[in-house]
Amino acid sequence: HPSPLVRDQYLMTIADRTGIDPDLLRTQAAAGPRPAPSAGGGRGRDGRDGRDGRDGRRGDSPSGRRSGGRDQAAARRAGSSIDGPEVEALRLLVTHRDDMLEWLSEPLFADELVLSAFRSMRAHASVLAATEAADPGAAELIQRAAVEDTESEPIDVIDLLLVEAGRRELRRLDAAARNSDDPLQYARTIGSVKLLVEELQSEHRSVEAREQLLALLRQPAEGGG
């Protein structure tokens, strides 16, 4: 689908059904389908089996050193949420600043790079000032958000962020309850978060549900309810 928001809603539905982490699904979707193996057992036209060097070593750089996996890992991480609601929120923060700042809060961001960009954009009203104040990775993300178009409605993105943050909080609370001598102390908070997440996924989303879930997410992490 051409809309990143619609694609992400579909991914969230799959995540609910399968239990797979949404960021993993986003990474796989961004990578696209795997290429089919080439004929001849994967060998190239020159008869080699897809390796770069004459000595058969795979993936060597021109200097003779192997390319490390750190750059690739960093690229995957930076792109893991690039079409998700967190980055969509940054795009909307450029065009609908007041509407977004009414709801945006640090607990709604799981990706550290996006969170860093959000902090700078929240502190600086202009894109230029936010970019200059941010670290290089966050600055690049801010610049991208400023030039990328979006047709998403601010409140729809806020609700997606709240739902994802609510799920993360449920996982945290469930883990804390399992390791607690008194797991029942978490029961009330777990029940409240579950109900609010379900309401924000329904056709009857309300301002009250947003306010209540955001308040719960802003509570100190050690609070068990």
PDB file of N, CA and C in Angstrom, residues 122-214:
ATOM      1  N   ARG A 122      11.368  18.884  19.947  1.00  0.00           N
ATOM      2  CA  ARG A 122      10.507  19.444  20.995  1.00  0.00           C
ATOM      3  C   ARG A 122      11.128  20.702  21.597  1.00  0.00           C
ATOM      4  N   ALA A 123      12.448  20.693  21.733  1.00  0.00           N
ATOM      5  CA  ALA A 123      13.138  21.822  22.353  1.00  0.00           C
ATOM      6  C   ALA A 123      13.329  23.002  21.407  1.00  0.00           C
ATOM      7  N   HIS A 124      13.284  22.740  20.098  1.00  0.00           N
ATOM      8  CA  HIS A 124      13.553  23.789  19.115  1.00  0.00           C
ATOM      9  C   HIS A 124      12.426  23.808  18.089  1.00  0.00           C
ATOM     10  N   ALA A 125      11.784  24.952  17.948  1.00  0.00           N
ATOM     11  CA  ALA A 125      10.614  25.042  17.070  1.00  0.00           C
ATOM     12  C   ALA A 125      10.979  24.950  15.597  1.00  0.00           C
ATOM     13  N   SER A 126      12.158  25.416  15.224  1.00  0.00           N
ATOM     14  CA  SER A 126      12.533  25.381  13.815  1.00  0.00           C
ATOM     15  C   SER A 126      13.326  24.121  13.500  1.00  0.00           C
ATOM     16  N   VAL A 127      13.156  23.632  12.280  1.00  0.00           N
ATOM     17  CA  VAL A 127      13.888  22.442  11.846  1.00  0.00           C
ATOM     18  C   VAL A 127      15.384  22.704  11.863  1.00  0.00           C
ATOM     19  N   LEU A 128      15.797  23.887  11.443  1.00  0.00           N
ATOM     20  CA  LEU A 128      17.220  24.217  11.398  1.00  0.00           C
ATOM     21  C   LEU A 128      17.836  24.172  12.788  1.00  0.00           C
ATOM     22  N   ALA A 129      17.159  24.783  13.753  1.00  0.00           N
ATOM     23  CA  ALA A 129      17.689  24.795  15.116  1.00  0.00           C
ATOM     24  C   ALA A 129      17.719  23.392  15.708  1.00  0.00           C
ATOM     25  N   ALA A 130      16.672  22.611  15.448  1.00  0.00           N
ATOM     26  CA  ALA A 130      16.629  21.238  15.959  1.00  0.00           C
ATOM     27  C   ALA A 130      17.736  20.397  15.347  1.00  0.00           C
ATOM     28  N   THR A 131      17.993  20.596  14.068  1.00  0.00           N
ATOM     29  CA  THR A 131      19.044  19.840  13.388  1.00  0.00           C
ATOM     30  C   THR A 131      20.414  20.197  13.938  1.00  0.00           C
ATOM     31  N   GLU A 132      20.660  21.482  14.125  1.00  0.00           N
ATOM     32  CA  GLU A 132      21.960  21.922  14.619  1.00  0.00           C
ATOM     33  C   GLU A 132      22.218  21.453  16.045  1.00  0.00           C
ATOM     34  N   ALA A 133      21.164  21.307  16.837  1.00  0.00           N
ATOM     35  CA  ALA A 133      21.328  20.904  18.232  1.00  0.00           C
ATOM     36  C   ALA A 133      21.431  19.395  18.412  1.00  0.00           C
ATOM     37  N   ALA A 134      21.027  18.633  17.407  1.00  0.00           N
ATOM     38  CA  ALA A 134      20.970  17.172  17.533  1.00  0.00           C
ATOM     39  C   ALA A 134      22.309  16.539  17.181  1.00  0.00           C
ATOM     40  N   ASP A 135      22.474  15.283  17.619  1.00  0.00           N
ATOM     41  CA  ASP A 135      23.651  14.528  17.201  1.00  0.00           C
ATOM     42  C   ASP A 135      23.480  14.137  15.734  1.00  0.00           C
ATOM     43  N   PRO A 136      24.562  13.697  15.069  1.00  0.00           N
ATOM     44  CA  PRO A 136      24.496  13.486  13.609  1.00  0.00           C
ATOM     45  C   PRO A 136      23.380  12.554  13.153  1.00  0.00           C
ATOM     46  N   GLY A 137      23.192  11.422  13.823  1.00  0.00           N
ATOM     47  CA  GLY A 137      22.158  10.486  13.401  1.00  0.00           C
ATOM     48  C   GLY A 137      20.770  11.067  13.529  1.00  0.00           C
ATOM     49  N   ALA A 138      20.511  11.719  14.658  1.00  0.00           N
ATOM     50  CA  ALA A 138      19.202  12.334  14.862  1.00  0.00           C
ATOM     51  C   ALA A 138      19.005  13.518  13.925  1.00  0.00           C
ATOM     52  N   ALA A 139      20.073  14.261  13.662  1.00  0.00           N
ATOM     53  CA  ALA A 139      19.972  15.405  12.755  1.00  0.00           C
ATOM     54  C   ALA A 139      19.566  14.961  11.354  1.00  0.00           C
ATOM     55  N   GLU A 140      20.149  13.863  10.891  1.00  0.00           N
ATOM     56  CA  GLU A 140      19.783  13.351   9.572  1.00  0.00           C
ATOM     57  C   GLU A 140      18.316  12.937   9.540  1.00  0.00           C
ATOM     58  N   LEU A 141      17.859  12.318  10.628  1.00  0.00           N
ATOM     59  CA  LEU A 141      16.464  11.892  10.688  1.00  0.00           C
ATOM     60  C   LEU A 141      15.521  13.093  10.693  1.00  0.00           C
ATOM     61  N   ILE A 142      15.900  14.144  11.398  1.00  0.00           N
ATOM     62  CA  ILE A 142      15.081  15.361  11.418  1.00  0.00           C
ATOM     63  C   ILE A 142      14.976  15.964  10.021  1.00  0.00           C
ATOM     64  N   GLN A 143      16.098  16.012   9.326  1.00  0.00           N
ATOM     65  CA  GLN A 143      16.088  16.559   7.967  1.00  0.00           C
ATOM     66  C   GLN A 143      15.199  15.738   7.045  1.00  0.00           C
ATOM     67  N   ARG A 144      15.257  14.434   7.186  1.00  0.00           N
ATOM     68  CA  ARG A 144      14.411  13.570   6.363  1.00  0.00           C
ATOM     69  C   ARG A 144      12.941  13.800   6.674  1.00  0.00           C
ATOM     70  N   ALA A 145      12.629  13.874   7.970  1.00  0.00           N
ATOM     71  CA  ALA A 145      11.232  14.082   8.364  1.00  0.00           C
ATOM     72  C   ALA A 145      10.698  15.404   7.827  1.00  0.00           C
ATOM     73  N   ALA A 146      11.577  16.388   7.722  1.00  0.00           N
ATOM     74  CA  ALA A 146      11.142  17.710   7.281  1.00  0.00           C
ATOM     75  C   ALA A 146      10.801  17.754   5.800  1.00  0.00           C
ATOM     76  N   VAL A 147      11.391  16.868   5.009  1.00  0.00           N
ATOM     77  CA  VAL A 147      11.171  16.924   3.556  1.00  0.00           C
ATOM     78  C   VAL A 147      10.233  15.832   3.055  1.00  0.00           C
ATOM     79  N   GLU A 148       9.920  14.859   3.894  1.00  0.00           N
ATOM     80  CA  GLU A 148       9.043  13.768   3.464  1.00  0.00           C
ATOM     81  C   GLU A 148       7.582  14.140   3.690  1.00  0.00           C
ATOM     82  N   ASP A 149       6.771  13.912   2.696  1.00  0.00           N
ATOM     83  CA  ASP A 149       5.345  14.223   2.789  1.00  0.00           C
ATOM     84  C   ASP A 149       4.618  13.185   3.634  1.00  0.00           C
ATOM     85  N   THR A 150       3.517  13.608   4.218  1.00  0.00           N
ATOM     86  CA  THR A 150       2.651  12.687   4.944  1.00  0.00           C
ATOM     87  C   THR A 150       1.208  13.132   4.797  1.00  0.00           C
ATOM     88  N   GLU A 151       0.326  12.177   4.666  1.00  0.00           N
ATOM     89  CA  GLU A 151      -1.107  12.458   4.604  1.00  0.00           C
ATOM     90  C   GLU A 151      -1.825  11.908   5.838  1.00  0.00           C
ATOM     91  N   SER A 152      -1.061  11.457   6.809  1.00  0.00           N
ATOM     92  CA  SER A 152      -1.648  10.865   8.011  1.00  0.00           C
ATOM     93  C   SER A 152      -2.297  11.935   8.883  1.00  0.00           C
ATOM     94  N   GLU A 153      -3.330  11.519   9.590  1.00  0.00           N
ATOM     95  CA  GLU A 153      -3.962  12.396  10.565  1.00  0.00           C
ATOM     96  C   GLU A 153      -3.192  12.310  11.882  1.00  0.00           C
ATOM     97  N   PRO A 154      -2.891  13.442  12.510  1.00  0.00           N
ATOM     98  CA  PRO A 154      -2.122  13.411  13.750  1.00  0.00           C
ATOM     99  C   PRO A 154      -2.687  12.479  14.808  1.00  0.00           C
ATOM    100  N   ILE A 155      -3.997  12.494  15.014  1.00  0.00           N
ATOM    101  CA  ILE A 155      -4.566  11.687  16.091  1.00  0.00           C
ATOM    102  C   ILE A 155      -4.464  10.198  15.792  1.00  0.00           C
ATOM    103  N   ASP A 156      -4.487   9.822  14.506  1.00  0.00           N
ATOM    104  CA  ASP A 156      -4.321   8.410  14.158  1.00  0.00           C
ATOM    105  C   ASP A 156      -2.922   7.924  14.520  1.00  0.00           C
ATOM    106  N   VAL A 157      -1.930   8.753  14.262  1.00  0.00           N
ATOM    107  CA  VAL A 157      -0.552   8.387  14.594  1.00  0.00           C
ATOM    108  C   VAL A 157      -0.363   8.347  16.109  1.00  0.00           C
ATOM    109  N   ILE A 158      -0.951   9.300  16.804  1.00  0.00           N
ATOM    110  CA  ILE A 158      -0.872   9.297  18.268  1.00  0.00           C
ATOM    111  C   ILE A 158      -1.445   8.003  18.829  1.00  0.00           C
ATOM    112  N   ASP A 159      -2.586   7.577  18.310  1.00  0.00           N
ATOM    113  CA  ASP A 159      -3.202   6.345  18.807  1.00  0.00           C
ATOM    114  C   ASP A 159      -2.327   5.128  18.528  1.00  0.00           C
ATOM    115  N   LEU A 160      -1.692   5.083  17.360  1.00  0.00           N
ATOM    116  CA  LEU A 160      -0.778   3.975  17.071  1.00  0.00           C
ATOM    117  C   LEU A 160       0.395   3.967  18.046  1.00  0.00           C
ATOM    118  N   LEU A 161       0.943   5.132  18.333  1.00  0.00           N
ATOM    119  CA  LEU A 161       2.041   5.215  19.291  1.00  0.00           C
ATOM    120  C   LEU A 161       1.592   4.763  20.676  1.00  0.00           C
ATOM    121  N   LEU A 162       0.406   5.191  21.071  1.00  0.00           N
ATOM    122  CA  LEU A 162      -0.109   4.804  22.385  1.00  0.00           C
ATOM    123  C   LEU A 162      -0.326   3.299  22.476  1.00  0.00           C
ATOM    124  N   VAL A 163      -0.858   2.705  21.422  1.00  0.00           N
ATOM    125  CA  VAL A 163      -1.097   1.259  21.426  1.00  0.00           C
ATOM    126  C   VAL A 163       0.222   0.497  21.539  1.00  0.00           C
ATOM    127  N   GLU A 164       1.215   0.894  20.758  1.00  0.00           N
ATOM    128  CA  GLU A 164       2.503   0.207  20.822  1.00  0.00           C
ATOM    129  C   GLU A 164       3.157   0.395  22.182  1.00  0.00           C
ATOM    130  N   ALA A 165       3.111   1.616  22.705  1.00  0.00           N
ATOM    131  CA  ALA A 165       3.690   1.869  24.021  1.00  0.00           C
ATOM    132  C   ALA A 165       2.941   1.092  25.098  1.00  0.00           C
ATOM    133  N   GLY A 166       1.619   0.980  24.949  1.00  0.00           N
ATOM    134  CA  GLY A 166       0.838   0.186  25.891  1.00  0.00           C
ATOM    135  C   GLY A 166       1.237  -1.275  25.874  1.00  0.00           C
ATOM    136  N   ARG A 167       1.498  -1.807  24.699  1.00  0.00           N
ATOM    137  CA  ARG A 167       1.941  -3.202  24.602  1.00  0.00           C
ATOM    138  C   ARG A 167       3.305  -3.398  25.262  1.00  0.00           C
ATOM    139  N   ARG A 168       4.198  -2.439  25.048  1.00  0.00           N
ATOM    140  CA  ARG A 168       5.507  -2.538  25.703  1.00  0.00           C
ATOM    141  C   ARG A 168       5.350  -2.509  27.218  1.00  0.00           C
ATOM    142  N   GLU A 169       4.459  -1.643  27.693  1.00  0.00           N
ATOM    143  CA  GLU A 169       4.236  -1.552  29.133  1.00  0.00           C
ATOM    144  C   GLU A 169       3.630  -2.840  29.680  1.00  0.00           C
ATOM    145  N   LEU A 170       2.744  -3.460  28.921  1.00  0.00           N
ATOM    146  CA  LEU A 170       2.175  -4.735  29.361  1.00  0.00           C
ATOM    147  C   LEU A 170       3.250  -5.804  29.481  1.00  0.00           C
ATOM    148  N   ARG A 171       4.177  -5.836  28.523  1.00  0.00           N
ATOM    149  CA  ARG A 171       5.268  -6.812  28.610  1.00  0.00           C
ATOM    150  C   ARG A 171       6.130  -6.549  29.838  1.00  0.00           C
ATOM    151  N   ARG A 172       6.384  -5.281  30.116  1.00  0.00           N
ATOM    152  CA  ARG A 172       7.187  -4.943  31.289  1.00  0.00           C
ATOM    153  C   ARG A 172       6.476  -5.336  32.576  1.00  0.00           C
ATOM    154  N   LEU A 173       5.190  -5.015  32.656  1.00  0.00           N
ATOM    155  CA  LEU A 173       4.426  -5.336  33.859  1.00  0.00           C
ATOM    156  C   LEU A 173       4.291  -6.840  34.056  1.00  0.00           C
ATOM    157  N   ASP A 174       4.064  -7.570  32.974  1.00  0.00           N
ATOM    158  CA  ASP A 174       3.969  -9.030  33.078  1.00  0.00           C
ATOM    159  C   ASP A 174       5.271  -9.621  33.603  1.00  0.00           C
ATOM    160  N   ALA A 175       6.398  -9.122  33.102  1.00  0.00           N
ATOM    161  CA  ALA A 175       7.695  -9.624  33.563  1.00  0.00           C
ATOM    162  C   ALA A 175       7.914  -9.272  35.028  1.00  0.00           C
ATOM    163  N   ALA A 176       7.548  -8.051  35.409  1.00  0.00           N
ATOM    164  CA  ALA A 176       7.706  -7.640  36.801  1.00  0.00           C
ATOM    165  C   ALA A 176       6.826  -8.475  37.721  1.00  0.00           C
ATOM    166  N   ALA A 177       5.614  -8.769  37.287  1.00  0.00           N
ATOM    167  CA  ALA A 177       4.706  -9.574  38.104  1.00  0.00           C
ATOM    168  C   ALA A 177       5.245 -10.988  38.302  1.00  0.00           C
ATOM    169  N   ARG A 178       5.826 -11.556  37.241  1.00  0.00           N
ATOM    170  CA  ARG A 178       6.371 -12.915  37.355  1.00  0.00           C
ATOM    171  C   ARG A 178       7.531 -12.985  38.335  1.00  0.00           C
ATOM    172  N   ASN A 179       8.269 -11.897  38.456  1.00  0.00           N
ATOM    173  CA  ASN A 179       9.438 -11.886  39.331  1.00  0.00           C
ATOM    174  C   ASN A 179       9.146 -11.302  40.707  1.00  0.00           C
ATOM    175  N   SER A 180       7.886 -11.004  40.969  1.00  0.00           N
ATOM    176  CA  SER A 180       7.521 -10.361  42.220  1.00  0.00           C
ATOM    177  C   SER A 180       7.013 -11.377  43.241  1.00  0.00           C
ATOM    178  N   ASP A 181       7.255 -11.073  44.511  1.00  0.00           N
ATOM    179  CA  ASP A 181       6.701 -11.897  45.583  1.00  0.00           C
ATOM    180  C   ASP A 181       5.203 -11.656  45.747  1.00  0.00           C
ATOM    181  N   ASP A 182       4.737 -10.544  45.210  1.00  0.00           N
ATOM    182  CA  ASP A 182       3.313 -10.215  45.292  1.00  0.00           C
ATOM    183  C   ASP A 182       2.817  -9.799  43.909  1.00  0.00           C
ATOM    184  N   PRO A 183       2.638 -10.759  43.004  1.00  0.00           N
ATOM    185  CA  PRO A 183       2.248 -10.414  41.630  1.00  0.00           C
ATOM    186  C   PRO A 183       0.889  -9.739  41.533  1.00  0.00           C
ATOM    187  N   LEU A 184       0.034  -9.938  42.518  1.00  0.00           N
ATOM    188  CA  LEU A 184      -1.300  -9.348  42.451  1.00  0.00           C
ATOM    189  C   LEU A 184      -1.269  -7.826  42.497  1.00  0.00           C
ATOM    190  N   GLN A 185      -0.172  -7.256  42.995  1.00  0.00           N
ATOM    191  CA  GLN A 185      -0.105  -5.794  43.061  1.00  0.00           C
ATOM    192  C   GLN A 185      -0.085  -5.167  41.666  1.00  0.00           C
ATOM    193  N   TYR A 186       0.256  -5.982  40.660  1.00  0.00           N
ATOM    194  CA  TYR A 186       0.304  -5.477  39.289  1.00  0.00           C
ATOM    195  C   TYR A 186      -1.006  -5.697  38.536  1.00  0.00           C
ATOM    196  N   ALA A 187      -1.897  -6.472  39.110  1.00  0.00           N
ATOM    197  CA  ALA A 187      -3.090  -6.901  38.376  1.00  0.00           C
ATOM    198  C   ALA A 187      -3.956  -5.724  37.937  1.00  0.00           C
ATOM    199  N   ARG A 188      -4.151  -4.771  38.818  1.00  0.00           N
ATOM    200  CA  ARG A 188      -5.035  -3.647  38.486  1.00  0.00           C
ATOM    201  C   ARG A 188      -4.466  -2.820  37.331  1.00  0.00           C
ATOM    202  N   THR A 189      -3.165  -2.519  37.396  1.00  0.00           N
ATOM    203  CA  THR A 189      -2.554  -1.724  36.327  1.00  0.00           C
ATOM    204  C   THR A 189      -2.557  -2.474  35.010  1.00  0.00           C
ATOM    205  N   ILE A 190      -2.240  -3.767  35.054  1.00  0.00           N
ATOM    206  CA  ILE A 190      -2.250  -4.582  33.833  1.00  0.00           C
ATOM    207  C   ILE A 190      -3.635  -4.573  33.204  1.00  0.00           C
ATOM    208  N   GLY A 191      -4.661  -4.750  34.033  1.00  0.00           N
ATOM    209  CA  GLY A 191      -6.025  -4.748  33.520  1.00  0.00           C
ATOM    210  C   GLY A 191      -6.407  -3.413  32.902  1.00  0.00           C
ATOM    211  N   SER A 192      -5.993  -2.324  33.549  1.00  0.00           N
ATOM    212  CA  SER A 192      -6.324  -0.995  33.029  1.00  0.00           C
ATOM    213  C   SER A 192      -5.651  -0.741  31.690  1.00  0.00           C
ATOM    214  N   VAL A 193      -4.367  -1.089  31.595  1.00  0.00           N
ATOM    215  CA  VAL A 193      -3.635  -0.867  30.342  1.00  0.00           C
ATOM    216  C   VAL A 193      -4.244  -1.697  29.218  1.00  0.00           C
ATOM    217  N   LYS A 194      -4.580  -2.946  29.503  1.00  0.00           N
ATOM    218  CA  LYS A 194      -5.185  -3.807  28.479  1.00  0.00           C
ATOM    219  C   LYS A 194      -6.479  -3.209  27.942  1.00  0.00           C
ATOM    220  N   LEU A 195      -7.336  -2.753  28.837  1.00  0.00           N
ATOM    221  CA  LEU A 195      -8.621  -2.191  28.408  1.00  0.00           C
ATOM    222  C   LEU A 195      -8.432  -0.932  27.564  1.00  0.00           C
ATOM    223  N   LEU A 196      -7.490  -0.085  27.968  1.00  0.00           N
ATOM    224  CA  LEU A 196      -7.265   1.155  27.232  1.00  0.00           C
ATOM    225  C   LEU A 196      -6.670   0.888  25.853  1.00  0.00           C
ATOM    226  N   VAL A 197      -5.756  -0.074  25.769  1.00  0.00           N
ATOM    227  CA  VAL A 197      -5.182  -0.443  24.473  1.00  0.00           C
ATOM    228  C   VAL A 197      -6.273  -0.972  23.551  1.00  0.00           C
ATOM    229  N   GLU A 198      -7.139  -1.822  24.094  1.00  0.00           N
ATOM    230  CA  GLU A 198      -8.229  -2.371  23.284  1.00  0.00           C
ATOM    231  C   GLU A 198      -9.168  -1.270  22.795  1.00  0.00           C
ATOM    232  N   GLU A 199      -9.445  -0.291  23.655  1.00  0.00           N
ATOM    233  CA  GLU A 199     -10.347   0.790  23.243  1.00  0.00           C
ATOM    234  C   GLU A 199      -9.735   1.628  22.122  1.00  0.00           C
ATOM    235  N   LEU A 200      -8.431   1.874  22.201  1.00  0.00           N
ATOM    236  CA  LEU A 200      -7.780   2.686  21.175  1.00  0.00           C
ATOM    237  C   LEU A 200      -7.612   1.937  19.861  1.00  0.00           C
ATOM    238  N   GLN A 201      -7.857   0.638  19.876  1.00  0.00           N
ATOM    239  CA  GLN A 201      -7.849  -0.146  18.643  1.00  0.00           C
ATOM    240  C   GLN A 201      -9.253  -0.327  18.074  1.00  0.00           C
ATOM    241  N   SER A 202     -10.244   0.108  18.799  1.00  0.00           N
ATOM    242  CA  SER A 202     -11.627  -0.089  18.375  1.00  0.00           C
ATOM    243  C   SER A 202     -12.111   1.109  17.562  1.00  0.00           C
ATOM    244  N   GLU A 203     -13.362   1.055  17.153  1.00  0.00           N
ATOM    245  CA  GLU A 203     -13.963   2.169  16.416  1.00  0.00           C
ATOM    246  C   GLU A 203     -14.441   3.274  17.349  1.00  0.00           C
ATOM    247  N   HIS A 204     -14.325   3.048  18.647  1.00  0.00           N
ATOM    248  CA  HIS A 204     -14.860   4.007  19.618  1.00  0.00           C
ATOM    249  C   HIS A 204     -13.724   4.604  20.448  1.00  0.00           C
ATOM    250  N   ARG A 205     -12.703   5.113  19.761  1.00  0.00           N
ATOM    251  CA  ARG A 205     -11.581   5.729  20.451  1.00  0.00           C
ATOM    252  C   ARG A 205     -12.034   7.022  21.124  1.00  0.00           C
ATOM    253  N   SER A 206     -11.504   7.301  22.290  1.00  0.00           N
ATOM    254  CA  SER A 206     -11.937   8.484  23.022  1.00  0.00           C
ATOM    255  C   SER A 206     -10.737   9.253  23.559  1.00  0.00           C
ATOM    256  N   VAL A 207     -10.967  10.541  23.780  1.00  0.00           N
ATOM    257  CA  VAL A 207      -9.937  11.383  24.382  1.00  0.00           C
ATOM    258  C   VAL A 207      -9.602  10.875  25.777  1.00  0.00           C
ATOM    259  N   GLU A 208     -10.622  10.421  26.500  1.00  0.00           N
ATOM    260  CA  GLU A 208     -10.396   9.934  27.856  1.00  0.00           C
ATOM    261  C   GLU A 208      -9.453   8.734  27.868  1.00  0.00           C
ATOM    262  N   ALA A 209      -9.627   7.825  26.915  1.00  0.00           N
ATOM    263  CA  ALA A 209      -8.744   6.656  26.852  1.00  0.00           C
ATOM    264  C   ALA A 209      -7.308   7.076  26.572  1.00  0.00           C
ATOM    265  N   ARG A 210      -7.132   8.042  25.682  1.00  0.00           N
ATOM    266  CA  ARG A 210      -5.779   8.531  25.390  1.00  0.00           C
ATOM    267  C   ARG A 210      -5.155   9.146  26.634  1.00  0.00           C
ATOM    268  N   GLU A 211      -5.916   9.982  27.305  1.00  0.00           N
ATOM    269  CA  GLU A 211      -5.391  10.661  28.489  1.00  0.00           C
ATOM    270  C   GLU A 211      -5.023   9.666  29.581  1.00  0.00           C
ATOM    271  N   GLN A 212      -5.881   8.679  29.793  1.00  0.00           N
ATOM    272  CA  GLN A 212      -5.629   7.706  30.855  1.00  0.00           C
ATOM    273  C   GLN A 212      -4.424   6.827  30.542  1.00  0.00           C
ATOM    274  N   LEU A 213      -4.317   6.371  29.294  1.00  0.00           N
ATOM    275  CA  LEU A 213      -3.185   5.517  28.944  1.00  0.00           C
ATOM    276  C   LEU A 213      -1.883   6.307  28.996  1.00  0.00           C
ATOM    277  N   LEU A 214      -1.902   7.536  28.515  1.00  0.00           N
ATOM    278  CA  LEU A 214      -0.693   8.352  28.556  1.00  0.00           C
ATOM    279  C   LEU A 214      -0.264   8.608  29.994  1.00  0.00           C
TER     280      LEU A 214
END
